[in-house]
Every structure is written in structure tokens, then in C-alpha cells.
């Protein structure tokens, strides 16, 4: 894992956007895996800016989101489809027909959505770069603790903690869904590159367990230790419980020196 500790949320967003920019420059028809939630918002704002300035284009990009609630339609402001439209898609030059979430429409069988979503991802060549947040309980997507580490896209019941953490977004608690369709941990592991973002002290313990703890279903994000190409971008607060904190800063310093010496050569 490449663990990078940055000053603050803005620095995390700048770095994350730079990684996306680099991918889109190399591969304009890239397939991006996207996340909803508070954490990637600043990154999306950077990408919108980059797109408006003509630095990048999403014209040929396809996106697959990690998850969607069951029971909220696209027009519901709390649905992740609505969130993605509002926070990213409406502001960039992406073809709306190339943006996908594991949505379960009225009358559709929720159990059939997962396999169809996976087939669609495969038909687009698989995900080049997956952006992830992390829950306070270590979840990625809605893969809650004790999810199978090889799970595929499926229906998942949220933990009471997750429902509680997201309560602030719902005026009427009775309308808050308890179930969702989420890409599985096994599905996420197939992305060619993974970018995990975490900011704020509330994520520090989950980050410690994901990066330094054992690979365990109780911390789904810990499975990323088994992925070949993961970058973990943290602000100081999210990194504050890492035992190897100083080491990760030392690694960054050594990398900088190496790059500088190559630039000089
Ligand atoms: P957050 O959610 O970005 O809103 O903190 C992350 C998550 O629960 O995966």
C-alpha cells in the first residue's frame, strides 16, 4: 500500500484529482469506479474545475458507482444517483448514458441487479481506477463488517451504526433505507488501481485497522492489503493513529528525493 499523509482535506482532494487526471490523460476512455459520501466531494469539485478549464474531458469515460440504496428512486434527493448527478455528472462533459449505479427500479428483482451490474462492468473492460471512502466501521461501499472478503455485487443490510452515521441526511428517519445494493469486496479487488480517501479524526481508527491491522472480514477495507496497486490518501487527522506514521512520511520524503534526483539527471 502506498500510504500518503497530507496536510488537509484540500490536499487530499488535489492529490486524488491529480491521479484521476493522469489516468484520463493516458486513457481518455477510462472506466472509473466512483463513491458517494462526504469524503470524495472535494475531489469531485477539483475534477469539475479541471474539466471546465479544459484540462480533462470525461466525454469517453464510463463510471460505475459502488452502491445505491434500495427503495429510493433516482429523483429522490437522498439517492446516490441524485447525489452523483448533483455533485459531479451535471457539471462535467460525461455522456449521461455512460454513468451507472446498481439501481433497483420499481418492480425489479433486487437479487438480479448484482450479477447484471457485474456483467456490465466486464463488458466495459473492467474498472481502471476505483475511488473509495471508508466507513467508521471499516466498510468500503456498503460491505459492512463480516462481509465475505470475496463477495460480489449484492443486496446488503446496513448496520445500525451505518444507518446512524447517515441519519443526518434524512429529514424523516422512517424514509431512511436499511438495505442497499453494493459492489462486493471481491468486485472492488478487480479494479486495476484503487484510491482510498479518508479525512478527519472519526476515520482514524478504521484507517489504522485497514492499513496496519490483520486482513479480516471485521474490517472490510483491510482486504485492500491484498491488492497490488492501492494508494491511501489521508489527511493528518485520519492518519493520527497509524503506528507507522513516521515511516510513511519518511517514505514520501525518500520518494521526493528520488524523483528530484531523476529530474536533475
Ligand atoms: P463518508 O462515508 O465519506 O460520508 O464519510 C464514507 C463511507 O461510509 O464509506
PDB file of N, CA and C and ligand atoms in Angstrom, residues 36-40 133-135 139 141 169 203, ligand 1:
ATOM      1  N   UNK A  36     -19.980   7.608  -3.354  1.00  0.00           N
ATOM      2  CA  UNK A  36     -20.723   8.757  -2.852  1.00  0.00           C
ATOM      3  C   UNK A  36     -20.255   9.015  -1.420  1.00  0.00           C
ATOM      4  N   UNK A  37     -20.920   9.914  -0.726  1.00  0.00           N
ATOM      5  CA  UNK A  37     -20.474  10.229   0.638  1.00  0.00           C
ATOM      6  C   UNK A  37     -19.754  11.560   0.664  1.00  0.00           C
ATOM      7  N   UNK A  38     -19.422  11.972   1.858  1.00  0.00           N
ATOM      8  CA  UNK A  38     -18.839  13.287   2.066  1.00  0.00           C
ATOM      9  C   UNK A  38     -17.380  13.365   1.584  1.00  0.00           C
ATOM     10  N   UNK A  39     -16.661  12.273   1.768  1.00  0.00           N
ATOM     11  CA  UNK A  39     -15.206  12.298   1.549  1.00  0.00           C
ATOM     12  C   UNK A  39     -14.800  12.684   0.119  1.00  0.00           C
ATOM     13  N   UNK A  40     -15.393  12.081  -0.916  1.00  0.00           N
ATOM     14  CA  UNK A  40     -14.896  12.413  -2.270  1.00  0.00           C
ATOM     15  C   UNK A  40     -15.395  13.742  -2.827  1.00  0.00           C
ATOM     16  N   UNK A 133     -14.244   5.655  -0.240  1.00  0.00           N
ATOM     17  CA  UNK A 133     -14.161   6.233   1.100  1.00  0.00           C
ATOM     18  C   UNK A 133     -14.077   5.054   2.064  1.00  0.00           C
ATOM     19  N   UNK A 134     -14.102   5.336   3.336  1.00  0.00           N
ATOM     20  CA  UNK A 134     -14.106   4.251   4.327  1.00  0.00           C
ATOM     21  C   UNK A 134     -15.075   4.640   5.450  1.00  0.00           C
ATOM     22  N   UNK A 135     -15.860   3.690   5.890  1.00  0.00           N
ATOM     23  CA  UNK A 135     -16.772   3.972   6.992  1.00  0.00           C
ATOM     24  C   UNK A 135     -16.032   3.911   8.325  1.00  0.00           C
ATOM     25  N   UNK A 139     -16.059  -0.173   6.677  1.00  0.00           N
ATOM     26  CA  UNK A 139     -16.697  -0.649   5.447  1.00  0.00           C
ATOM     27  C   UNK A 139     -16.173   0.096   4.219  1.00  0.00           C
ATOM     28  N   UNK A 141     -17.678   0.676   0.173  1.00  0.00           N
ATOM     29  CA  UNK A 141     -19.016   0.527  -0.376  1.00  0.00           C
ATOM     30  C   UNK A 141     -19.923   0.312   0.820  1.00  0.00           C
ATOM     31  N   UNK A 169     -28.611  12.870   6.876  1.00  0.00           N
ATOM     32  CA  UNK A 169     -29.050  13.204   5.518  1.00  0.00           C
ATOM     33  C   UNK A 169     -30.559  13.034   5.320  1.00  0.00           C
ATOM     34  N   UNK A 203     -12.235   8.908  11.272  1.00  0.00           N
ATOM     35  CA  UNK A 203     -11.832   7.772  10.443  1.00  0.00           C
ATOM     36  C   UNK A 203     -10.505   7.156  10.906  1.00  0.00           C
TER      37      UNK A 203
HETATM   38  P1  LIG B   1     -18.293   9.486   4.190  1.00  0.00           P
HETATM   39  O1  LIG B   1     -18.712   7.972   4.039  1.00  0.00           O
HETATM   40  O2  LIG B   1     -17.395   9.761   3.036  1.00  0.00           O
HETATM   41  O3  LIG B   1     -19.573  10.232   4.104  1.00  0.00           O
HETATM   42  O4  LIG B   1     -17.599   9.605   5.494  1.00  0.00           O
HETATM   43  C1  LIG B   1     -17.744   7.022   3.732  1.00  0.00           C
HETATM   44  C2  LIG B   1     -18.356   5.656   3.826  1.00  0.00           C
HETATM   45  O5  LIG B   1     -19.214   5.437   4.699  1.00  0.00           O
HETATM   46  O6  LIG B   1     -17.939   4.796   3.038  1.00  0.00           O
END
